[in-house]
Each structure stands twice: as C-alpha cells, then as structure tokens.
Tab-separated table of C-alpha atoms in Angstrom:
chain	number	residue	atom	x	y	z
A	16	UNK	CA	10.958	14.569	-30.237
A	17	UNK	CA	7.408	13.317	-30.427
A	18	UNK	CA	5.906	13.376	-27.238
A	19	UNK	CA	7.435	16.981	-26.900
A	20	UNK	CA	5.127	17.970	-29.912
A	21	UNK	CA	2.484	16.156	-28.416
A	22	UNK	CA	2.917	18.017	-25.270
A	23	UNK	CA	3.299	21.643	-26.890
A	24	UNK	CA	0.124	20.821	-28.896
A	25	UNK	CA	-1.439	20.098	-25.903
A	26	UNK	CA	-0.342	23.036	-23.421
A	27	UNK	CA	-1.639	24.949	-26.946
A	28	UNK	CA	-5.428	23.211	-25.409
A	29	UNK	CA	-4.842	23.868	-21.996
A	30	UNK	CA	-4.174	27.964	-23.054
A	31	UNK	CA	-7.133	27.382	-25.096
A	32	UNK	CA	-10.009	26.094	-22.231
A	33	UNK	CA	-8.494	27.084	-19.013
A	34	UNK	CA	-11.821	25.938	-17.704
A	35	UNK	CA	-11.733	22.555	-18.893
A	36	UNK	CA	-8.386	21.596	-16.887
A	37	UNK	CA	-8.660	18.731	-14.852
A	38	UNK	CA	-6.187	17.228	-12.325
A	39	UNK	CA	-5.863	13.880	-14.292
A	40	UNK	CA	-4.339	15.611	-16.884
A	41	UNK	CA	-1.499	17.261	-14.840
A	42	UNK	CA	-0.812	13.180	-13.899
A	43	UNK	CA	-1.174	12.479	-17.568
A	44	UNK	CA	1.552	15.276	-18.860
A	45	UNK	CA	3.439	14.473	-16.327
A	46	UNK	CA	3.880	11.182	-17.344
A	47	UNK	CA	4.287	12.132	-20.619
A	48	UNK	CA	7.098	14.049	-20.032
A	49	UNK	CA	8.866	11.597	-17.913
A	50	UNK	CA	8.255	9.089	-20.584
A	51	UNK	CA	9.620	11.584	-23.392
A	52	UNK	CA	12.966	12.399	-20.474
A	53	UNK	CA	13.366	8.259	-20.766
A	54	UNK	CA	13.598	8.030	-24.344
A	55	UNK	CA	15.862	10.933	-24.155
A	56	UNK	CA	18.344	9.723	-21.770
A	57	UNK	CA	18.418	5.563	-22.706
A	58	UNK	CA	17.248	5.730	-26.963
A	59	UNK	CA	16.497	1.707	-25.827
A	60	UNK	CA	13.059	1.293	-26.230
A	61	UNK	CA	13.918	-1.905	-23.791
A	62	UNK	CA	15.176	0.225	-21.037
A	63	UNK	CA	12.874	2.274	-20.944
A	64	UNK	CA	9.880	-0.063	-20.224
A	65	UNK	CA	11.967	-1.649	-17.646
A	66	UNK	CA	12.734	1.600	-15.799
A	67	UNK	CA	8.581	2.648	-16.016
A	68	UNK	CA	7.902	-1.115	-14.623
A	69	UNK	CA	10.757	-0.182	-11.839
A	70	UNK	CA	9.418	2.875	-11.149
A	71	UNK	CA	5.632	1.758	-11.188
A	72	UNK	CA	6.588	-1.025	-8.494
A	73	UNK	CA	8.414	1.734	-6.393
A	74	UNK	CA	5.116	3.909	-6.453
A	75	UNK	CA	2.696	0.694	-5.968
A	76	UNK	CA	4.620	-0.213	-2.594
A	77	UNK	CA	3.332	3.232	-0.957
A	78	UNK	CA	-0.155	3.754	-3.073
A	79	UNK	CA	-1.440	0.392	-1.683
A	80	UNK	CA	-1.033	1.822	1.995
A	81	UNK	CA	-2.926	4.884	0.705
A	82	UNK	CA	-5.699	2.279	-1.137
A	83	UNK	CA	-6.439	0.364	2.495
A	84	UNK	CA	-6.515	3.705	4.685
A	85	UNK	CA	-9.130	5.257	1.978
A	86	UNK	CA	-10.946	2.483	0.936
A	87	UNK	CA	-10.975	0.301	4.135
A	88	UNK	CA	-11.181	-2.891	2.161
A	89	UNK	CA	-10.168	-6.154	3.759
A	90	UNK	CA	-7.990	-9.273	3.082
A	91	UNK	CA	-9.414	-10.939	-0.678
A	92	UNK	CA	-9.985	-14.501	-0.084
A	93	UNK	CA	-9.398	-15.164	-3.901
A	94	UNK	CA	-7.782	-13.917	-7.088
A	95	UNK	CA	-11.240	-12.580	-8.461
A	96	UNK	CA	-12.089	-10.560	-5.635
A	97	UNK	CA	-8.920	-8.981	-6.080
A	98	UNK	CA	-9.517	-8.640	-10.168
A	99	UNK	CA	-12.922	-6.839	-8.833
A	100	UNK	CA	-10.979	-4.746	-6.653
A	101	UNK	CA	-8.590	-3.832	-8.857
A	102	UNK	CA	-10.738	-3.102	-11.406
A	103	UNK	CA	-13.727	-1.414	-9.529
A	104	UNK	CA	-12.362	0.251	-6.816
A	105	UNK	CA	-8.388	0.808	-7.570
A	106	UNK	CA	-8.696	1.941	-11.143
A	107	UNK	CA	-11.726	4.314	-9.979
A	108	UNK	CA	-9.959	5.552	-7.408
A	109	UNK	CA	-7.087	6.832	-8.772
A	110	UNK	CA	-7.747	6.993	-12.460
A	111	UNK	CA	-11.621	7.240	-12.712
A	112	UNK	CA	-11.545	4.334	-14.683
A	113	UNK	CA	-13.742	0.959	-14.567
A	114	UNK	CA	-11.518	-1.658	-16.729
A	115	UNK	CA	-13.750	-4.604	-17.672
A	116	UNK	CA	-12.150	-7.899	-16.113
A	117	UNK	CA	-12.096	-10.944	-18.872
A	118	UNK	CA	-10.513	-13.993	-20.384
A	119	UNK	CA	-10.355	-15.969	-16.918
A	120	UNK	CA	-7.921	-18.555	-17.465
A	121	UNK	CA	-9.801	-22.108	-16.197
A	122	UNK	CA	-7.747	-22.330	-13.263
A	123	UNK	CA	-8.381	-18.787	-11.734
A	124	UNK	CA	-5.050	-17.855	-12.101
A	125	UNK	CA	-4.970	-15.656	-15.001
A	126	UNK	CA	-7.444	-12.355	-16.232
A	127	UNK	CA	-7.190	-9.587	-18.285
A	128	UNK	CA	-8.079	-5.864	-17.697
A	129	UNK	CA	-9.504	-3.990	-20.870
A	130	UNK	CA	-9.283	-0.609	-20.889
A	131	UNK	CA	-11.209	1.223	-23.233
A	132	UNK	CA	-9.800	4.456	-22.410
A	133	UNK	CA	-6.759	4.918	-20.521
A	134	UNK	CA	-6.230	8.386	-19.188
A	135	UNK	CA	-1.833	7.968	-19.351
A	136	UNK	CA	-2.511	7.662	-23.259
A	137	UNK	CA	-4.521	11.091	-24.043
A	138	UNK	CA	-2.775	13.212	-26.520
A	139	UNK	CA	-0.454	10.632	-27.421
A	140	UNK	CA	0.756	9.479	-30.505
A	141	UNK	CA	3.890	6.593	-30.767
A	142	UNK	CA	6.120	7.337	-33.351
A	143	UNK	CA	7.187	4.461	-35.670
A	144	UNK	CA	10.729	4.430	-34.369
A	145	UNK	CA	9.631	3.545	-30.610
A	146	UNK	CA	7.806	0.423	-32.126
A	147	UNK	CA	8.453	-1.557	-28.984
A	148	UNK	CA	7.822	1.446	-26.311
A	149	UNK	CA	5.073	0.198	-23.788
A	150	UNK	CA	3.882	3.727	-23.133
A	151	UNK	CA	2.048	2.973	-19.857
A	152	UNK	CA	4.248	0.451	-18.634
A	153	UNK	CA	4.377	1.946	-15.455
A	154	UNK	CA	0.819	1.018	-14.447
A	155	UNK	CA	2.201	-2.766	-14.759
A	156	UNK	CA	4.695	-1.756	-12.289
A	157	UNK	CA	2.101	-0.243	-9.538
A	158	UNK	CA	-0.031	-3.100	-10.058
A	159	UNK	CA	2.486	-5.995	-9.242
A	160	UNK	CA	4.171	-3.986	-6.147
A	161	UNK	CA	0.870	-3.271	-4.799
A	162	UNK	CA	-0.058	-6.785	-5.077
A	163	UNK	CA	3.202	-8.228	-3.726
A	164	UNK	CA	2.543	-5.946	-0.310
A	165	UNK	CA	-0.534	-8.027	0.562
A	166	UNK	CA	1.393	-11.097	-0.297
A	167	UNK	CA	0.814	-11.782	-3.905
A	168	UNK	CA	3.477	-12.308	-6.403
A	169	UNK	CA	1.562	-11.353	-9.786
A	170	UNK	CA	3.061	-11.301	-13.752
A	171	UNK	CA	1.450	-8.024	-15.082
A	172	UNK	CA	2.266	-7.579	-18.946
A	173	UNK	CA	0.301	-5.465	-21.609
A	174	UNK	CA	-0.441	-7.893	-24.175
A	175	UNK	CA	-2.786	-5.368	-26.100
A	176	UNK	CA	-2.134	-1.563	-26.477
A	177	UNK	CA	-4.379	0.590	-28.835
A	178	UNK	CA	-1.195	3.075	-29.005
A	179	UNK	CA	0.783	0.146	-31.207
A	180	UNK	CA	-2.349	-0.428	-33.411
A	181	UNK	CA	-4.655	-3.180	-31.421
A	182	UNK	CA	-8.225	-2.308	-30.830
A	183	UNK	CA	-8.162	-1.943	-27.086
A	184	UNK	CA	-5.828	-1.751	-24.505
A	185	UNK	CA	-5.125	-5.315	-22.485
A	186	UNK	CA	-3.365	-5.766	-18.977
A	187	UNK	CA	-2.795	-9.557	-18.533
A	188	UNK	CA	-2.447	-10.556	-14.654
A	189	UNK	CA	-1.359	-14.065	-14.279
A	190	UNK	CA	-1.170	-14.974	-10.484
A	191	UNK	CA	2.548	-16.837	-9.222
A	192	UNK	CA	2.745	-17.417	-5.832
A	193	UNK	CA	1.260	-16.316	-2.442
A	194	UNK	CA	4.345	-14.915	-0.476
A	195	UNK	CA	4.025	-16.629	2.467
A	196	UNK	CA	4.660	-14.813	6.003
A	197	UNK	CA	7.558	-15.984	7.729
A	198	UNK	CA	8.934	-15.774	11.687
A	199	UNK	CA	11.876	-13.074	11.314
A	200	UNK	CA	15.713	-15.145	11.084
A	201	UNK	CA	17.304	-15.214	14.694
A	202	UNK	CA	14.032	-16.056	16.402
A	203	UNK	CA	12.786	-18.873	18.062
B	30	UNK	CA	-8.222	5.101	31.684
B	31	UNK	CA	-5.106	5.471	29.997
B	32	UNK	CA	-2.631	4.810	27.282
B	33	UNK	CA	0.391	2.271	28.396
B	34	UNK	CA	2.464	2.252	24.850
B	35	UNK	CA	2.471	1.643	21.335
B	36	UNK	CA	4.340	-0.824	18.766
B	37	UNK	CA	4.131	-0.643	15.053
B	38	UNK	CA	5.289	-3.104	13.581
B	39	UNK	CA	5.799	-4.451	9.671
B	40	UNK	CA	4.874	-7.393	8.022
B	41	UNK	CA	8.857	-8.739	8.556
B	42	UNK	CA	8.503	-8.389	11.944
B	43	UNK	CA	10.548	-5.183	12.569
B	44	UNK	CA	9.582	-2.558	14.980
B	45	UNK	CA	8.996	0.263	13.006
B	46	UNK	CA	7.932	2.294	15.975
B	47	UNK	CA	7.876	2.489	19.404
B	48	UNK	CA	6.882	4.835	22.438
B	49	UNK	CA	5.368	4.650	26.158
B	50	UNK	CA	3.372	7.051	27.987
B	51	UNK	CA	2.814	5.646	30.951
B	52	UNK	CA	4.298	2.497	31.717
B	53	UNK	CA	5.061	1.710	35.037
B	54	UNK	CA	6.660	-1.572	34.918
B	55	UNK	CA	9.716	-1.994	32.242
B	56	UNK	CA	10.642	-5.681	30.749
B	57	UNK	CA	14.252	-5.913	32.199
B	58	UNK	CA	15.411	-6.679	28.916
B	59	UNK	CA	16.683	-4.747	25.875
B	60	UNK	CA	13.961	-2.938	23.521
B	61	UNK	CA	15.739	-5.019	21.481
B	62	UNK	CA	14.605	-8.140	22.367
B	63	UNK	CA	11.396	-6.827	24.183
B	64	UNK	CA	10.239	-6.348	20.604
B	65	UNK	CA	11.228	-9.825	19.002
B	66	UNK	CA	9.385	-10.998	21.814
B	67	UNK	CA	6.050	-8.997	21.278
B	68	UNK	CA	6.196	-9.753	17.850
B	69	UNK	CA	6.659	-13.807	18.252
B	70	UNK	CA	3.949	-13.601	20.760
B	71	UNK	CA	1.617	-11.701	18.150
B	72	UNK	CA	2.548	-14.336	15.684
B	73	UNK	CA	2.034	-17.345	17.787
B	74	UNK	CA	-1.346	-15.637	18.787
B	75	UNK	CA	-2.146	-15.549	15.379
B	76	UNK	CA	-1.291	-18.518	13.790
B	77	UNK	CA	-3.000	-19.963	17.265
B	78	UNK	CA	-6.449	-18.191	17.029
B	79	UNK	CA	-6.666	-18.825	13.306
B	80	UNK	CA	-6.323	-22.787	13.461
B	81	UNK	CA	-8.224	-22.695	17.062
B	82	UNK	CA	-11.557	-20.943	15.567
B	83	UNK	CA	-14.290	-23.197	14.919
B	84	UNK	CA	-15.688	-20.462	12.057
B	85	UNK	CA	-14.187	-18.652	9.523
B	86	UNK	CA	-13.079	-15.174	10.855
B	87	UNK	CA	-12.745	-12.208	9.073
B	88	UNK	CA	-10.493	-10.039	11.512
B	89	UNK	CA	-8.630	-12.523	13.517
B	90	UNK	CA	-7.209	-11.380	16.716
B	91	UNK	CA	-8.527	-8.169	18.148
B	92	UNK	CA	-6.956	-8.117	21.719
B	93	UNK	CA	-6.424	-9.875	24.883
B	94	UNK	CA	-6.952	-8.617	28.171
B	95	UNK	CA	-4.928	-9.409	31.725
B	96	UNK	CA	-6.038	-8.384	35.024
B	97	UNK	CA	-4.351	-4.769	35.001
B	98	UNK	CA	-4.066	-3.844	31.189
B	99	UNK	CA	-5.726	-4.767	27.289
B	100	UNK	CA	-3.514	-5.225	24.649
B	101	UNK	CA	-5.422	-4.087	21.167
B	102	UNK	CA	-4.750	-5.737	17.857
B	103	UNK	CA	-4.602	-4.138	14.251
B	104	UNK	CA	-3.509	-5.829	11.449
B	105	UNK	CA	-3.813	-4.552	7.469
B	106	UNK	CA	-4.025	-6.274	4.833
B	107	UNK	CA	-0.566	-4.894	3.855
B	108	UNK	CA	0.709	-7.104	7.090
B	109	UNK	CA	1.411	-3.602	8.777
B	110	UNK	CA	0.590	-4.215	13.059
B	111	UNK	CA	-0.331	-1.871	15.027
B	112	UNK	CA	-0.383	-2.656	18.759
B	113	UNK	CA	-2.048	-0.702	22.014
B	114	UNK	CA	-1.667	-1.633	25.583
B	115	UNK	CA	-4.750	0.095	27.883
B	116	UNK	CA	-6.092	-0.280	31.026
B	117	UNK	CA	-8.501	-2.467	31.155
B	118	UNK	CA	-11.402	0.403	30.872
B	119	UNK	CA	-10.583	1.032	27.276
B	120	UNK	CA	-12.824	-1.869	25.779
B	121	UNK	CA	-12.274	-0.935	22.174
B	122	UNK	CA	-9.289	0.991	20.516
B	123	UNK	CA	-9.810	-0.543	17.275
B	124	UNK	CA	-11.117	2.866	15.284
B	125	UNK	CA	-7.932	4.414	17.536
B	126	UNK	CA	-5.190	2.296	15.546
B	127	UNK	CA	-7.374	2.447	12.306
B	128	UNK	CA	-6.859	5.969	12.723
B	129	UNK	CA	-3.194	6.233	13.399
B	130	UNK	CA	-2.559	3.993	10.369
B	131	UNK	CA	-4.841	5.892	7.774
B	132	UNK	CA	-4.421	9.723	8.674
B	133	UNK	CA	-0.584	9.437	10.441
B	134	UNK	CA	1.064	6.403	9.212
B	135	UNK	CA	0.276	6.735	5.616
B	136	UNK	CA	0.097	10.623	5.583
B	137	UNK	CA	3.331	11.199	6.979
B	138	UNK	CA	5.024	8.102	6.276
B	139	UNK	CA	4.217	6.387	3.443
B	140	UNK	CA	3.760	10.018	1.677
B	141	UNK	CA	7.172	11.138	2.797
B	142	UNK	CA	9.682	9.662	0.184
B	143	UNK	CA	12.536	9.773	2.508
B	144	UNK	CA	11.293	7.902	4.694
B	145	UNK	CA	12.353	4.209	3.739
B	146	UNK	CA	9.693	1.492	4.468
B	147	UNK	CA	10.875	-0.901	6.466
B	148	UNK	CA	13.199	0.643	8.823
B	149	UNK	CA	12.447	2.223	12.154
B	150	UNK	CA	10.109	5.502	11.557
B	151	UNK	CA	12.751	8.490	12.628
B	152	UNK	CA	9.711	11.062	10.942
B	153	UNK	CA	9.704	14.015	14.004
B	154	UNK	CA	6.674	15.004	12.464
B	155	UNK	CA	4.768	11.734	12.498
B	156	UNK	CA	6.134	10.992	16.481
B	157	UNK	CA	4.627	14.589	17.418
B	158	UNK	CA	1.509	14.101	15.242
B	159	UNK	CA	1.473	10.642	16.636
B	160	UNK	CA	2.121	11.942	20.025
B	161	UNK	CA	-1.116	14.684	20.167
B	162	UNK	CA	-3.163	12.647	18.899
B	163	UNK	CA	-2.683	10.058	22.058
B	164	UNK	CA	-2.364	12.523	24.130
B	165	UNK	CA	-6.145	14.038	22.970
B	166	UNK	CA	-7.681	10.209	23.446
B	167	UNK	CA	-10.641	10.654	25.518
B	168	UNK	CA	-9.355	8.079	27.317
B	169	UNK	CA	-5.936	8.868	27.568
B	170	UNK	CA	-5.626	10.303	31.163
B	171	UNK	CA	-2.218	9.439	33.304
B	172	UNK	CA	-3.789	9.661	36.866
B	173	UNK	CA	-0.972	9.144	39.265
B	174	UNK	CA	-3.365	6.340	40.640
C-alpha cells in the first residue's frame, strides 16, 4: 500500500533525528494511517472522502468549544470576519498555519483558503490509482461542523489540491444559510 | 454572599445541567418544567433586550437582579448558556461562568467522547470538579442567615 511506504519511510526519519520530532507530525501520521486503514477497508475512493468529511464534522462539533474557551473570540458579525478567523486564528491554532483568504465572490458569500503548505500532506505521495482520493478531506469536515455550531451552514469543498497535481492547495467556503435559533417544540 | 444554583443549558434549549447549593425556596413545579420555563424566560429576555437597545451591543444580556438574589448571564458563541443565581452581593460572576465553560465544560465534557452533546451531562467527574470549584468561590459562603 502506498501510504504504508510512505509511513515506513518516514518512521525511517523519525529513527534518524529523534530531535527533530514535533507533535504535528504525530497528528500528521496519524492521519495518514487512518487515511491508508480507509482505503483498506472501502477500495472506493468515494467512500472514503465521505467518511473523512463525516468524521471531520464529528471532530469540528467539539474543537469549536475548545476554539471559544482558548481563544475567547466573540460572535462574527459577517462572513469575512469569520474567513479572518478561520484563517488567522483557527488554522494557527491548531495547525500553525496562516492560509491566505482570496477570490471573494461579489456577494460575500463565497472565499477561498490557499494553503501553501498543509501539514496533513507531509510525506505524502497519491498513487495514480486513488486519482479521486481528497487526502485531507477531513479538514472540510471540521470546518463546516464548527461553523454550523455558531449557526452557520457552510459548503466546504477542495477545489485545488497540490497532492493531485495543482499548484497550491484551495479550500472553497461558500456560505448557505444562517441556522436560525428556534423556541424548543412543546413550548409556549 | 453565596451561590443559589446553576443551569447549563444548550443552544436547543435543553438543560444540560443542573444543581443547587443553597436554595431555600423550591418552584412547586417539576425540574421538568422549572427548566422550560428558565429557558423561555432567557429567550424572551433576549430577543427583548436585543430589539429594546438603542445601540448595538456586543454581549447582550448579562443579568438581572431582584430584591433578594442576581441571576448572571453567559452565553457563547456556540449558543451554550450558562446561568448563576447569587445574592445580590455578588455584582459580577461573569469571569465565574467563563471559567466553568472553558476549564470544566470543555475539559471534561466536550473532551470526553462518551459524553454525547446534547443530552443531560451525567460526567461524575465534571459535577465534582464543577462542585469544588463553587464551593472554593470567594463568595460562595452558605451562612444559615
């Protein structure tokens, strides 16, 4: 399997500079090896992006509680504030990343998030055969159920990846709804 | 001083959490409805003080005082309400209920994956974390008064 070679080459580095490990790589090889256990156990390509995405959400539901309590930051009044946020605090935060935010749509509704270097993609290499794979689908997942717990329903898509060939990596956000609050049913 | 009770509630309106120190006086009604009631009076409050204020706010409602006790106000962005009845010498508990939803509500809850978010908090170990931590409020002091 090729992320398993990937992953042997790269426990071969770790062995090589103990020094040099850092904790974002334990994240990243972990991923790796959950991606490379989904390929194993669905061969879809398909069903495998759609479990990441599922899995992503599930994890964005709790890591935005864990965003507010550490970062204290309030209500956004619009979508770019939150594409800041997103961009300059979340993605620092956890992945000590600062995605550029571009390609505003005119109406406000729609940006994209360039990464030039994203950390799930270190020592990997797609194989031809996993052609439609998206590798870090599972950051698409944290994004939109983060979002949807302070009441924004958001399409999150990669529309660029530099694993399948493009020059950088591209996370499209294209704002749905706001998910209005409602009085529980049965009250009055 | 002291510490009357404490409601957490979600962003659906369910009480995820509940407890009393030292509450004298009980509703006469089920917990049941005791908490659809808090939580439609929150609500109203809410939805009242936003189209009431003359200026943009950024925080809303904080609290609202009677003549014997202070109800205190959190609300985060993730629609999660945390709610604090004093006496009336506890003028702000706001850092309090920041506090029990940074380092106990997401520590033990939202960082325990068995506990299911959304339903009623049975975490032992957030209720006696929870519970300490009231219980060491400098203001928290049940005086038989």
């Amino acid at each position: 399997m090729w992320s398993t070679a990937c992953l042997f080459h790269h426990d071969g580095m770790i062995a090589f500079q103990p020094t040099s490990m850092r904790n974002s790589e334990l994240f990243t090889l972990t991923y790796g090896a959950l991606v490379t256990q989904l390929c194993k156990d669905y061969e879809n390509d398909e069903e495998v992006n759609k479990q990441l995405d599922k899995m992503g959400y599930n994890i964005g539901v709790r890591l935005i509680e864990d965003f507010l309590a550490r970062s204290s930051i309030g209500r956004c009044q619009d979508f770019r504030e939150t594409a800041d946020v997103i961009a300059k605090v979340a993605f620092k935060m956890y992945l000590g990343i600062t995605p550029s935010v571009t390609n505003w749509s005119p109406a406000g509704d729609e940006f994209s998030l360039i990464l030039e270097n994203n950390p799930l993609v270190d020592f990997v290499e797609l194989p031809d055969n996993h052609s439609t794979l998206i590798y870090s689908n599972l950051l698409c997942g944290v994004l939109r159920g983060a979002l949807e717990m302070v009441q924004m329903a958001v399409d999150v898509r990669f529309v660029q990846d530099t694993l399948r060939g493009d020059n950088v990596t591209e996370i499209r956000m294209k704002f749905i709804k706001r998910i209005e609050e409602n009085l529980p049913a049965g009250d009055e | 001083m002291t510490v009357h009770n404490l409601y957490i509630f979600d962003r659906n309106g369910n009480c995820l959490y509940y407890n009393e120190w030292n509450r004298k006086k009980q509703a006469g009604i089920s917990k049941e409805e005791e908490y659809k009631l808090m939580y439609g009076m929150l609500f109203s409050i809410r939805s009242f003080v936003s189209k009431m204020s003359p200026l943009d706010m950024k925080e809303g409602f904080l609290s609202f005082q009677t003549s014997k006790y202070r109800l205190h106000y959190y609300e985060t962005p993730s629609g999660l309400k945390f709610v604090m009845n004093t006496d009336l010498s506890v003028t702000n508990a706001r850092d309090t209920l920041q506090h029990i939803y940074s380092n106990l509500y997401v520590e033990y809850i939202v960082k325990n994956p068995v506990c299911v978010l959304g339903h009623s908090l049975d975490s032992e170990l957030f209720s006696s974390r929870l519970d300490a931590f009231i219980r060491a409020l400098p203001f928290y002091s049940p005086r038989a008064a």
